[in-house]
Amino acid sequence: MNNKKVISLLPYILVISIMVLLITFGNGSNTKEFNYNEFAAQAENLSFKEVNMSMGTTVIGVRGTYQNGDSTKSFTVSVPRTDDNVKWLSELFEKNKKTKVNVLDANKESVLEVFLKSVLPFLILGGAAIFLFSRMNAGGNNKAFEFSKSRAKIESSIKVRFKDVAGCDEEKEEVKEIIDYLKDPKRFTDMGARIPKGMLMVGPPGTGKTLLAKAVAGEADVPFFSISGSDFVEMFVGTGASRVRDMFKKAQQHAPCIVFIDEIDAVGRQRGAGMGGGNDEREQTLNQLLVEMDGMGENKGIVIIAATNRPDVLDPALLRSGRFDRQITVNLPDKKGRYEILKVHARNKKLAKDISLESLAKRTPGFSGADLENVLNEGAILAVRDKRKMITMEDLDEAIDRVMMGPAKKSKKYTEKEKRLVAYHEAGHAVIGLKLEDADKVEKVTIIPRGEAGGYNLMTPKEEKLFPTKADFMSQITGLMGGRVAEEVMFNEISAGASNDIQKATKIAKAMVRSWGMSSLGPIQYDDGTGNVFLGRDYGSGSNYSGEIAYEIDKEIRKIINECYDQAKKLIEDNKDLLTLIAENLIEEETITSEQINNLMTYGKLTSPEQEQRKEQARIEAEREEERSAQAQAEAENPTQEAEDNETSLKREEEKQKAQKSFEEALKELTKHDSEE
């Protein structure tokens, strides 16, 4: 059992012990206490069993037991010590030979025994009270002194290395100087260089900021202090500042070391923002952090690494040179980075031989490192669930869908009309993707419900671009309009299934007009891009454009959406046959892949002639193998028939050879006759 659990149980054990002692001493009240006259009157009639006489100077203490009916009862009495009483007691107890008499000298009785009998209960009670009081103090006042201590966790030996971090080669190059400095600071000081005191890692969630910080500590082989920004701030003002001081004090004792602050925006938000002037505790904590990083004193050998996905809300004083000198952006990985990340996370996975991590990386644009790790983990879980020994491509395909949209809701049943509507809706997206030049490539189309969606298209960019153009955004909006247009063209009605498509299209169109200058309003930014990070930030300040411009912005957004809608409608009407072909196969199969879609476009069916030929050959081979197995089994079961068949075959072979020999002889004779003529 854990020692802490034992200590927590001690008060209960003491309370139970005290209750037992009290009960024991309470049972002592059952002893009959005679006075001298009463004992003298009743002694002749009592049947004594055991008697102890303590011979004092003036008093004889008598205690023992006597028979009281069917039970035995204790008694005690004090008799004055006279010669007559000594003689009387001796004669009284000698009458009954069954009585056991013990004569004790009162002067030889242990002083310690007397002391313990009289004082021990009070000692136990006092000790229990003192123990309980100390425990109460430990839970209150003593912990009050630890309340202001730093909660940073220290790890001395980090096992993470750069080989465990993939998809961020440029970011690794940026932090290599920190590793060199921690290993050999003299090289930098001799050159007069000052290593950055702090590095701020910025990027979307799941891109590996914490993992990269650990890898820096692992490569440098220095202690690693890790703490979250929320661990500083408490309800009591001044606690966070005290914890910051304590953290840097501990870090100095372990220098050189790395202090990693995760989610620093929890404590480093801009001061003075918000209704009412901000938060005193958070601002005091931030002030202390600013002082410790670049105040009056120096923290030699301490490198601060912080991570956040909200750099826009951080205080400017925190980001200036001398504090966080270097800002490293950890972006979502590209195709090559995703492939490297998948290789790292696939080390301990049992993958089937036909799995291509490169094609998997191509199908997962926009996935972070955490998402990719989750895909492989979900695939492993699915393989275990289906009792397979290897992870197959089907498992990973389902895992991608789960990470993106959630598990398939196979129990959700469509009506026949709804199923056709969803099939044509998804087929509309697919047709736009196939026929529009700048549209994304269609990888898979399904009408199986997932999450809030009734079906979806998995579409990936033909090539990943760093700077998308206006044509790319227009193609995205056109593709999003494909489902709604297909419903309108084929059923002359529209459903609520396109709500998410409309939301995404509107967001892109707004950004094109307000942020990217991709409209007739010109290259002017009408969106300040800061957003209301806090309640009260820019409170009361109006928009930076007039109402007339707002009207023009709405017109431009509507113009973009309508233009893309008209283009989608023209493509759908021009390719109704392809739309119907894809939709009808979707209704039948529920899910079709990019290869099957290409076969539909080329051959009008899901399989190509080559695939059908390979399938037919596989069927013929299977039939032949089955025949051979049946023949072998029959021969094993009927060996006599096998011998007869062999004999028949030999006879036929002999007859064949004789006929061949006769034919050759006749041919020679004929040849000889012709030559003579």
XYZ file of C-alpha atoms in Angstrom, residues 158-173 175-176 179 201 206-219 328 330-331 333 336-345 347 369-370 372:
52
model
C 14.856 13.873 -22.457
C 14.785 10.953 -24.906
C 13.234 12.893 -27.802
C 15.680 13.726 -30.604
C 15.485 15.490 -33.951
C 14.967 12.130 -35.664
C 11.619 11.915 -33.819
C 10.501 15.284 -35.219
C 9.663 15.302 -38.931
C 8.150 17.751 -41.369
C 9.929 20.859 -40.031
C 13.475 20.879 -41.415
C 13.754 24.693 -41.559
C 12.564 24.996 -37.957
C 15.261 22.545 -36.861
C 17.908 24.700 -38.517
C 17.100 26.065 -33.193
C 20.475 24.404 -33.828
C 21.814 23.594 -28.956
C 7.096 29.042 -31.539
C -0.873 19.887 -33.509
C 2.094 21.005 -35.626
C 4.687 19.781 -33.096
C 5.783 22.907 -31.213
C 6.088 21.113 -27.855
C 7.787 18.121 -29.467
C 10.350 20.382 -31.155
C 11.127 22.112 -27.820
C 11.676 18.722 -26.186
C 13.927 17.670 -29.044
C 16.080 20.790 -28.476
C 16.526 19.830 -24.812
C 17.213 16.226 -25.811
C 19.855 17.165 -28.371
C 9.716 30.527 -35.345
C 5.800 25.984 -37.309
C 3.391 25.583 -40.218
C 3.526 20.165 -43.217
C 7.044 15.716 -48.230
C 6.730 16.673 -44.565
C 3.598 14.564 -44.162
C 5.418 11.593 -45.661
C 8.294 12.001 -43.190
C 5.864 12.344 -40.270
C 4.008 9.199 -41.318
C 7.313 7.296 -41.454
C 8.120 8.374 -37.879
C 4.737 7.313 -36.509
C 7.796 2.695 -36.824
C 1.378 16.033 -37.360
C -1.114 15.205 -34.618
C -1.445 12.094 -39.120
